[in-house]
Amino acid sequence: MEFLYEPWPWYVAGPLITLTMIILLYSGRRFGVSSNFTTLCAMGGAGKLNDYFKIDWKANTWNIVFVIGTIIGGFIGNYYLMPDESVELAEHSVSALEGLGFNSPGATFEPAEIFGAEALSSWQGWFMLIVGGFFVGFGARYADGCTSGHAISGLSNLQLPSLITVIGFFIGGLTMVHLLFPLIFGS
């Protein structure tokens, strides 16, 4: 049971991801989370309003089950299998985050200044929620997939568009952390 509480090394997690991708490839399915947006809208009847949502959503039920399992697994992992919520950060990262107004950088994976209820009392929290949410949703649809779909499924299929998209994800992440984050939280 103790092995569940520790991070799994790459030589365990990597082959398990590979095995999952092989199973999906041989079953003719594509792995991804953001594509469930289309499926959920189709389930809700959005096809009556827009042709984009006229799909056979029942064919994607397995992916909805996957996402529900991911949510349940994340909940169990976060609340029952994580003995220590702290994150090891470099000293200069802790100093930089404290300089931006973060009270306890590295105390948890999800800083309260961004993910907590107190984020709703600041313009930075609303900005991250609305503008960040818009860009994440728009980017995932514009790129025809999110980070998991392109980085795990697309790259394992050796797709050039997924490689370009993943490079774009990293450029976007670095831009956010090094340029926009100080502007948003440093004011």
PDB file of C-alpha atoms in Angstrom:
ATOM      1  CA  MET A   1       0.000   0.000   0.000  1.00  0.00           C
ATOM      2  CA  GLU A   2       2.920   2.353   0.669  1.00  0.00           C
ATOM      3  CA  PHE A   3       3.776   2.555  -3.053  1.00  0.00           C
ATOM      4  CA  LEU A   4       0.468   4.345  -3.674  1.00  0.00           C
ATOM      5  CA  TYR A   5       1.567   7.255  -1.469  1.00  0.00           C
ATOM      6  CA  GLU A   6       4.815   7.904  -3.320  1.00  0.00           C
ATOM      7  CA  PRO A   7       5.309   9.399  -6.796  1.00  0.00           C
ATOM      8  CA  TRP A   8       5.761   6.629  -9.334  1.00  0.00           C
ATOM      9  CA  PRO A   9       9.064   6.626 -11.217  1.00  0.00           C
ATOM     10  CA  TRP A  10       9.120   7.197 -14.951  1.00  0.00           C
ATOM     11  CA  TYR A  11       9.903   3.533 -15.688  1.00  0.00           C
ATOM     12  CA  VAL A  12       6.534   2.581 -14.169  1.00  0.00           C
ATOM     13  CA  ALA A  13       4.321   5.485 -15.259  1.00  0.00           C
ATOM     14  CA  GLY A  14       5.759   5.722 -18.790  1.00  0.00           C
ATOM     15  CA  PRO A  15       5.116   2.083 -19.749  1.00  0.00           C
ATOM     16  CA  LEU A  16       1.605   2.284 -18.259  1.00  0.00           C
ATOM     17  CA  ILE A  17       0.850   5.313 -20.456  1.00  0.00           C
ATOM     18  CA  THR A  18       2.335   3.425 -23.418  1.00  0.00           C
ATOM     19  CA  LEU A  19       0.168   0.385 -22.686  1.00  0.00           C
ATOM     20  CA  THR A  20      -2.912   2.609 -22.505  1.00  0.00           C
ATOM     21  CA  MET A  21      -2.054   4.221 -25.844  1.00  0.00           C
ATOM     22  CA  ILE A  22      -1.522   0.809 -27.495  1.00  0.00           C
ATOM     23  CA  ILE A  23      -4.926  -0.350 -26.267  1.00  0.00           C
ATOM     24  CA  LEU A  24      -6.556   2.840 -27.570  1.00  0.00           C
ATOM     25  CA  LEU A  25      -4.785   2.617 -30.926  1.00  0.00           C
ATOM     26  CA  TYR A  26      -5.842  -0.982 -31.470  1.00  0.00           C
ATOM     27  CA  SER A  27      -9.404  -0.179 -30.474  1.00  0.00           C
ATOM     28  CA  GLY A  28      -9.512   2.752 -32.924  1.00  0.00           C
ATOM     29  CA  ARG A  29      -9.964   5.450 -30.294  1.00  0.00           C
ATOM     30  CA  ARG A  30      -8.232   8.759 -29.688  1.00  0.00           C
ATOM     31  CA  PHE A  31      -7.316   9.848 -26.187  1.00  0.00           C
ATOM     32  CA  GLY A  32      -8.285  13.364 -25.146  1.00  0.00           C
ATOM     33  CA  VAL A  33     -10.248  15.317 -22.605  1.00  0.00           C
ATOM     34  CA  SER A  34     -11.288  18.535 -24.346  1.00  0.00           C
ATOM     35  CA  SER A  35     -13.178  16.682 -27.081  1.00  0.00           C
ATOM     36  CA  ASN A  36     -15.719  15.813 -24.394  1.00  0.00           C
ATOM     37  CA  PHE A  37     -16.940  19.416 -24.595  1.00  0.00           C
ATOM     38  CA  THR A  38     -18.387  18.629 -27.996  1.00  0.00           C
ATOM     39  CA  THR A  39     -19.832  15.346 -26.752  1.00  0.00           C
ATOM     40  CA  LEU A  40     -21.465  16.966 -23.703  1.00  0.00           C
ATOM     41  CA  CYS A  41     -22.960  19.750 -25.815  1.00  0.00           C
ATOM     42  CA  ALA A  42     -24.279  17.171 -28.294  1.00  0.00           C
ATOM     43  CA  MET A  43     -25.795  15.196 -25.410  1.00  0.00           C
ATOM     44  CA  GLY A  44     -27.504  18.381 -24.238  1.00  0.00           C
ATOM     45  CA  GLY A  45     -29.107  18.965 -27.626  1.00  0.00           C
ATOM     46  CA  ALA A  46     -26.795  21.663 -28.999  1.00  0.00           C
ATOM     47  CA  GLY A  47     -27.025  19.970 -32.390  1.00  0.00           C
ATOM     48  CA  LYS A  48     -30.418  21.635 -32.785  1.00  0.00           C
ATOM     49  CA  LEU A  49     -28.707  25.022 -32.685  1.00  0.00           C
ATOM     50  CA  ASN A  50     -25.421  24.354 -34.467  1.00  0.00           C
ATOM     51  CA  ASP A  51     -24.352  21.702 -36.965  1.00  0.00           C
ATOM     52  CA  TYR A  52     -20.950  21.425 -35.262  1.00  0.00           C
ATOM     53  CA  PHE A  53     -22.633  19.523 -32.444  1.00  0.00           C
ATOM     54  CA  LYS A  54     -24.516  17.089 -34.694  1.00  0.00           C
ATOM     55  CA  ILE A  55     -22.458  14.037 -33.831  1.00  0.00           C
ATOM     56  CA  ASP A  56     -23.129  10.521 -32.649  1.00  0.00           C
ATOM     57  CA  TRP A  57     -22.377  11.273 -29.007  1.00  0.00           C
ATOM     58  CA  LYS A  58     -23.136   7.700 -27.961  1.00  0.00           C
ATOM     59  CA  ALA A  59     -19.983   6.605 -29.808  1.00  0.00           C
ATOM     60  CA  ASN A  60     -17.943   8.785 -27.411  1.00  0.00           C
ATOM     61  CA  THR A  61     -19.509   7.514 -24.202  1.00  0.00           C
ATOM     62  CA  TRP A  62     -16.278   5.680 -23.330  1.00  0.00           C
ATOM     63  CA  ASN A  63     -14.437   9.028 -23.256  1.00  0.00           C
ATOM     64  CA  ILE A  64     -17.044  10.538 -20.921  1.00  0.00           C
ATOM     65  CA  VAL A  65     -16.561   7.543 -18.625  1.00  0.00           C
ATOM     66  CA  PHE A  66     -12.807   8.127 -18.834  1.00  0.00           C
ATOM     67  CA  VAL A  67     -13.196  11.779 -17.770  1.00  0.00           C
ATOM     68  CA  ILE A  68     -15.527  10.840 -14.903  1.00  0.00           C
ATOM     69  CA  GLY A  69     -12.954   8.255 -13.809  1.00  0.00           C
ATOM     70  CA  THR A  70     -10.235  10.895 -14.008  1.00  0.00           C
ATOM     71  CA  ILE A  71     -12.222  13.233 -11.779  1.00  0.00           C
ATOM     72  CA  ILE A  72     -12.946  10.473  -9.254  1.00  0.00           C
ATOM     73  CA  GLY A  73      -9.323   9.315  -9.357  1.00  0.00           C
ATOM     74  CA  GLY A  74      -8.089  12.861  -8.854  1.00  0.00           C
ATOM     75  CA  PHE A  75     -10.396  13.312  -5.879  1.00  0.00           C
ATOM     76  CA  ILE A  76      -9.260  10.049  -4.288  1.00  0.00           C
ATOM     77  CA  GLY A  77      -5.623  10.829  -5.008  1.00  0.00           C
ATOM     78  CA  ASN A  78      -5.860  14.334  -3.581  1.00  0.00           C
ATOM     79  CA  TYR A  79      -7.855  13.576  -0.460  1.00  0.00           C
ATOM     80  CA  TYR A  80      -6.823  10.017   0.450  1.00  0.00           C
ATOM     81  CA  LEU A  81      -3.488   9.148  -1.150  1.00  0.00           C
ATOM     82  CA  MET A  82      -1.439  12.315  -0.751  1.00  0.00           C
ATOM     83  CA  PRO A  83       0.310  12.300   2.626  1.00  0.00           C
ATOM     84  CA  ASP A  84       2.072  15.623   1.996  1.00  0.00           C
ATOM     85  CA  GLU A  85       0.564  18.433  -0.093  1.00  0.00           C
ATOM     86  CA  SER A  86       3.751  20.468  -0.258  1.00  0.00           C
ATOM     87  CA  VAL A  87       5.681  20.993  -3.459  1.00  0.00           C
ATOM     88  CA  GLU A  88       9.452  21.235  -3.546  1.00  0.00           C
ATOM     89  CA  LEU A  89      10.352  24.565  -5.131  1.00  0.00           C
ATOM     90  CA  ALA A  90      13.729  26.154  -5.722  1.00  0.00           C
ATOM     91  CA  GLU A  91      14.664  28.990  -3.373  1.00  0.00           C
ATOM     92  CA  HIS A  92      14.588  31.604  -6.124  1.00  0.00           C
ATOM     93  CA  SER A  93      11.079  30.415  -7.161  1.00  0.00           C
ATOM     94  CA  VAL A  94       9.835  30.754  -3.575  1.00  0.00           C
ATOM     95  CA  SER A  95      11.326  34.251  -3.337  1.00  0.00           C
ATOM     96  CA  ALA A  96       9.844  35.281  -6.684  1.00  0.00           C
ATOM     97  CA  LEU A  97       6.381  34.009  -5.740  1.00  0.00           C
ATOM     98  CA  GLU A  98       6.518  35.716  -2.329  1.00  0.00           C
ATOM     99  CA  GLY A  99       7.461  38.920  -4.139  1.00  0.00           C
ATOM    100  CA  LEU A 100       4.298  38.553  -6.229  1.00  0.00           C
ATOM    101  CA  GLY A 101       2.154  38.304  -3.108  1.00  0.00           C
ATOM    102  CA  PHE A 102       1.804  34.552  -2.667  1.00  0.00           C
ATOM    103  CA  ASN A 103       1.583  33.780   1.038  1.00  0.00           C
ATOM    104  CA  SER A 104       2.947  30.238   1.141  1.00  0.00           C
ATOM    105  CA  PRO A 105       4.485  29.163  -2.144  1.00  0.00           C
ATOM    106  CA  GLY A 106       5.007  25.430  -2.310  1.00  0.00           C
ATOM    107  CA  ALA A 107       2.601  24.660   0.547  1.00  0.00           C
ATOM    108  CA  THR A 108       0.149  23.010  -1.852  1.00  0.00           C
ATOM    109  CA  PHE A 109      -0.128  22.123  -5.529  1.00  0.00           C
ATOM    110  CA  GLU A 110      -2.968  24.630  -5.857  1.00  0.00           C
ATOM    111  CA  PRO A 111      -2.123  28.052  -4.393  1.00  0.00           C
ATOM    112  CA  ALA A 112      -5.129  29.681  -2.734  1.00  0.00           C
ATOM    113  CA  GLU A 113      -4.371  32.959  -4.506  1.00  0.00           C
ATOM    114  CA  ILE A 114      -5.373  31.277  -7.787  1.00  0.00           C
ATOM    115  CA  PHE A 115      -7.506  28.246  -6.880  1.00  0.00           C
ATOM    116  CA  GLY A 116      -9.006  29.154  -3.497  1.00  0.00           C
ATOM    117  CA  ALA A 117     -12.236  30.970  -2.698  1.00  0.00           C
ATOM    118  CA  GLU A 118     -10.204  34.083  -1.881  1.00  0.00           C
ATOM    119  CA  ALA A 119      -9.293  34.338  -5.570  1.00  0.00           C
ATOM    120  CA  LEU A 120     -12.887  35.419  -6.213  1.00  0.00           C
ATOM    121  CA  SER A 121     -12.320  38.546  -4.150  1.00  0.00           C
ATOM    122  CA  SER A 122      -9.526  39.887  -6.346  1.00  0.00           C
ATOM    123  CA  TRP A 123      -9.426  41.119  -9.926  1.00  0.00           C
ATOM    124  CA  GLN A 124      -6.486  38.798 -10.552  1.00  0.00           C
ATOM    125  CA  GLY A 125      -8.613  35.796  -9.630  1.00  0.00           C
ATOM    126  CA  TRP A 126     -11.450  36.858 -11.922  1.00  0.00           C
ATOM    127  CA  PHE A 127      -8.997  37.689 -14.687  1.00  0.00           C
ATOM    128  CA  MET A 128      -7.412  34.238 -14.460  1.00  0.00           C
ATOM    129  CA  LEU A 129     -10.837  32.587 -14.316  1.00  0.00           C
ATOM    130  CA  ILE A 130     -12.461  34.400 -17.240  1.00  0.00           C
ATOM    131  CA  VAL A 131      -9.605  35.330 -19.558  1.00  0.00           C
ATOM    132  CA  GLY A 132      -7.564  32.236 -18.782  1.00  0.00           C
ATOM    133  CA  GLY A 133     -10.595  29.999 -19.154  1.00  0.00           C
ATOM    134  CA  PHE A 134     -11.453  31.596 -22.484  1.00  0.00           C
ATOM    135  CA  PHE A 135      -7.951  31.128 -23.868  1.00  0.00           C
ATOM    136  CA  VAL A 136      -7.712  27.537 -22.649  1.00  0.00           C
ATOM    137  CA  GLY A 137     -11.084  26.665 -24.175  1.00  0.00           C
ATOM    138  CA  PHE A 138     -10.470  28.562 -27.401  1.00  0.00           C
ATOM    139  CA  GLY A 139      -6.959  27.173 -27.758  1.00  0.00           C
ATOM    140  CA  ALA A 140      -8.067  23.591 -27.188  1.00  0.00           C
ATOM    141  CA  ARG A 141     -10.793  23.885 -29.829  1.00  0.00           C
ATOM    142  CA  TYR A 142      -8.649  25.862 -32.282  1.00  0.00           C
ATOM    143  CA  ALA A 143      -5.836  23.316 -32.007  1.00  0.00           C
ATOM    144  CA  ASP A 144      -8.388  20.486 -32.254  1.00  0.00           C
ATOM    145  CA  GLY A 145      -7.304  19.111 -28.908  1.00  0.00           C
ATOM    146  CA  CYS A 146      -5.854  19.909 -25.505  1.00  0.00           C
ATOM    147  CA  THR A 147      -2.527  19.133 -23.895  1.00  0.00           C
ATOM    148  CA  SER A 148      -3.400  15.535 -23.085  1.00  0.00           C
ATOM    149  CA  GLY A 149      -4.740  14.827 -26.561  1.00  0.00           C
ATOM    150  CA  HIS A 150      -1.778  16.294 -28.415  1.00  0.00           C
ATOM    151  CA  ALA A 151       1.057  15.558 -25.983  1.00  0.00           C
ATOM    152  CA  ILE A 152       0.078  11.990 -25.160  1.00  0.00           C
ATOM    153  CA  SER A 153      -2.046  10.737 -28.019  1.00  0.00           C
ATOM    154  CA  GLY A 154      -0.835  12.903 -30.901  1.00  0.00           C
ATOM    155  CA  LEU A 155       2.878  12.574 -30.183  1.00  0.00           C
ATOM    156  CA  SER A 156       2.594   8.829 -29.681  1.00  0.00           C
ATOM    157  CA  ASN A 157       1.055   8.692 -33.167  1.00  0.00           C
ATOM    158  CA  LEU A 158       4.007  10.743 -34.502  1.00  0.00           C
ATOM    159  CA  GLN A 159       1.727  13.513 -35.736  1.00  0.00           C
ATOM    160  CA  LEU A 160       3.545  16.683 -36.800  1.00  0.00           C
ATOM    161  CA  PRO A 161       0.577  18.952 -35.946  1.00  0.00           C
ATOM    162  CA  SER A 162       0.660  17.616 -32.377  1.00  0.00           C
ATOM    163  CA  LEU A 163       4.392  18.316 -32.122  1.00  0.00           C
ATOM    164  CA  ILE A 164       3.826  21.892 -33.304  1.00  0.00           C
ATOM    165  CA  THR A 165       0.916  22.263 -30.888  1.00  0.00           C
ATOM    166  CA  VAL A 166       2.906  20.918 -27.932  1.00  0.00           C
ATOM    167  CA  ILE A 167       5.748  23.338 -28.735  1.00  0.00           C
ATOM    168  CA  GLY A 168       3.105  26.085 -28.750  1.00  0.00           C
ATOM    169  CA  PHE A 169       1.817  24.916 -25.353  1.00  0.00           C
ATOM    170  CA  PHE A 170       5.300  25.229 -23.877  1.00  0.00           C
ATOM    171  CA  ILE A 171       5.868  28.656 -25.444  1.00  0.00           C
ATOM    172  CA  GLY A 172       2.504  29.770 -24.060  1.00  0.00           C
ATOM    173  CA  GLY A 173       3.293  28.403 -20.614  1.00  0.00           C
ATOM    174  CA  LEU A 174       6.698  30.072 -20.498  1.00  0.00           C
ATOM    175  CA  THR A 175       5.174  33.345 -21.703  1.00  0.00           C
ATOM    176  CA  MET A 176       2.545  33.143 -19.003  1.00  0.00           C
ATOM    177  CA  VAL A 177       4.966  32.384 -16.190  1.00  0.00           C
ATOM    178  CA  HIS A 178       7.767  34.763 -17.132  1.00  0.00           C
ATOM    179  CA  LEU A 179       5.924  37.693 -18.756  1.00  0.00           C
ATOM    180  CA  LEU A 180       2.223  37.775 -17.861  1.00  0.00           C
ATOM    181  CA  PHE A 181       2.290  36.297 -14.357  1.00  0.00           C
ATOM    182  CA  PRO A 182       4.469  39.148 -12.981  1.00  0.00           C
ATOM    183  CA  LEU A 183       2.198  41.697 -14.686  1.00  0.00           C
ATOM    184  CA  ILE A 184      -0.966  40.153 -13.231  1.00  0.00           C
ATOM    185  CA  PHE A 185       0.207  39.371  -9.708  1.00  0.00           C
ATOM    186  CA  GLY A 186       2.971  41.943  -9.365  1.00  0.00           C
ATOM    187  CA  SER A 187       0.623  44.921  -9.520  1.00  0.00           C
TER     188      SER A 187
END
